């Protein structure tokens, strides 16, 4: 019985035994690794443009991205928007977060790394901007408090000056009502015993 169970294995082994010369040569053809072309070149070119040229460039890129749905165009647009004002940076962050969340960049390793770095940079910039905004708010609030306290202090000083003036007026009136002392009487004058 054991011999029968080994028979299929022996037959299979006989069929599979080839000499080295009989083995077919397989050529391994690797598919080209997809890449997003000229990402950083476009980023640098955009940096050197004037405002009008930048607006046209952004519009063209946005239209291209909308027509093709190309993930490289989306990353390129995010890179461009990352050089703009706060609203444009927010748009860049949204574009790159959507791109990374979709997983569309998984096979584009270098582009995915650029997208991750861009996201990290924009997230850090957003945090710093929020912190600066908070500090400015605190500074303005503190300056308003300082102005209010300075006004209160000046008001108190003014009232103190008024009180000192009143006290001085009262002292002068009291001095004028007090009779002169005996040693201050003119010679030959007799002090009034009733007064």
Short mmCIF file of N, CA and C in Angstrom, two decimals, residues 5 13 17-18 30 34 52 59-60 80 85 100 114 127 129-130 132 134-135 153-154 176 179 183 185 189:
data_model
loop_
_atom_site.label_atom_id
_atom_site.label_comp_id
_atom_site.label_asym_id
_atom_site.label_seq_id
_atom_site.Cartn_x
_atom_site.Cartn_y
_atom_site.Cartn_z
N UNK A 5 1.12 4.79 -2.72
CA UNK A 5 1.05 6.20 -2.34
C UNK A 5 2.31 6.95 -2.77
N UNK A 13 7.93 13.64 -9.68
CA UNK A 13 9.34 13.99 -9.62
C UNK A 13 10.02 13.72 -10.95
N UNK A 17 11.95 16.65 -13.37
CA UNK A 17 13.41 16.68 -13.39
C UNK A 17 13.89 17.09 -14.77
N UNK A 18 14.48 18.25 -14.83
CA UNK A 18 15.06 18.78 -16.06
C UNK A 18 16.54 19.00 -15.82
N UNK A 30 11.08 44.25 -15.25
CA UNK A 30 10.45 45.04 -14.19
C UNK A 30 9.69 46.18 -14.83
N UNK A 34 6.39 54.09 -11.38
CA UNK A 34 5.74 55.35 -11.74
C UNK A 34 6.27 56.50 -10.90
N UNK A 52 0.80 87.86 -11.19
CA UNK A 52 -0.09 87.60 -12.32
C UNK A 52 0.20 86.24 -12.94
N UNK A 59 -4.39 78.59 -12.06
CA UNK A 59 -5.65 78.33 -12.75
C UNK A 59 -5.50 77.20 -13.75
N UNK A 60 -4.42 77.24 -14.54
CA UNK A 60 -4.17 76.19 -15.53
C UNK A 60 -3.98 74.83 -14.86
N UNK A 80 2.25 74.17 -5.16
CA UNK A 80 2.13 75.57 -5.60
C UNK A 80 1.35 76.38 -4.56
N UNK A 85 -0.77 82.56 0.48
CA UNK A 85 -1.21 83.14 1.75
C UNK A 85 -1.88 82.06 2.61
N UNK A 100 -3.30 61.82 0.31
CA UNK A 100 -2.71 60.78 1.16
C UNK A 100 -3.79 59.85 1.72
N UNK A 114 7.10 63.17 -0.70
CA UNK A 114 6.97 64.63 -0.86
C UNK A 114 5.64 65.08 -0.28
N UNK A 127 -0.08 75.21 12.92
CA UNK A 127 0.05 75.25 14.39
C UNK A 127 0.77 76.53 14.82
N UNK A 129 0.98 79.33 13.14
CA UNK A 129 0.11 80.47 12.86
C UNK A 129 -0.95 80.62 13.94
N UNK A 130 -1.53 79.51 14.36
CA UNK A 130 -2.51 79.56 15.44
C UNK A 130 -1.88 80.07 16.73
N UNK A 132 0.80 82.02 16.98
CA UNK A 132 1.07 83.46 16.80
C UNK A 132 -0.21 84.26 16.95
N UNK A 134 -2.85 83.42 18.70
CA UNK A 134 -3.19 83.43 20.12
C UNK A 134 -2.32 84.43 20.88
N UNK A 135 -1.03 84.45 20.58
CA UNK A 135 -0.13 85.38 21.26
C UNK A 135 -0.48 86.83 20.93
N UNK A 153 -5.07 104.86 36.78
CA UNK A 153 -4.00 105.45 37.57
C UNK A 153 -3.97 106.96 37.40
N UNK A 154 -4.12 107.42 36.16
CA UNK A 154 -4.14 108.86 35.93
C UNK A 154 -5.35 109.50 36.59
N UNK A 176 -5.65 131.36 58.45
CA UNK A 176 -6.14 132.73 58.47
C UNK A 176 -7.12 132.96 59.62
N UNK A 179 -5.82 133.08 65.59
CA UNK A 179 -5.21 134.35 65.98
C UNK A 179 -3.71 134.20 66.10
N UNK A 183 3.77 135.86 70.96
CA UNK A 183 5.09 136.35 70.57
C UNK A 183 5.07 136.95 69.17
N UNK A 185 2.60 139.01 68.32
CA UNK A 185 1.86 140.29 68.38
C UNK A 185 2.79 141.43 68.17
N UNK A 189 0.93 145.76 71.71
CA UNK A 189 -0.44 145.26 71.55
C UNK A 189 -0.73 144.32 72.70
#
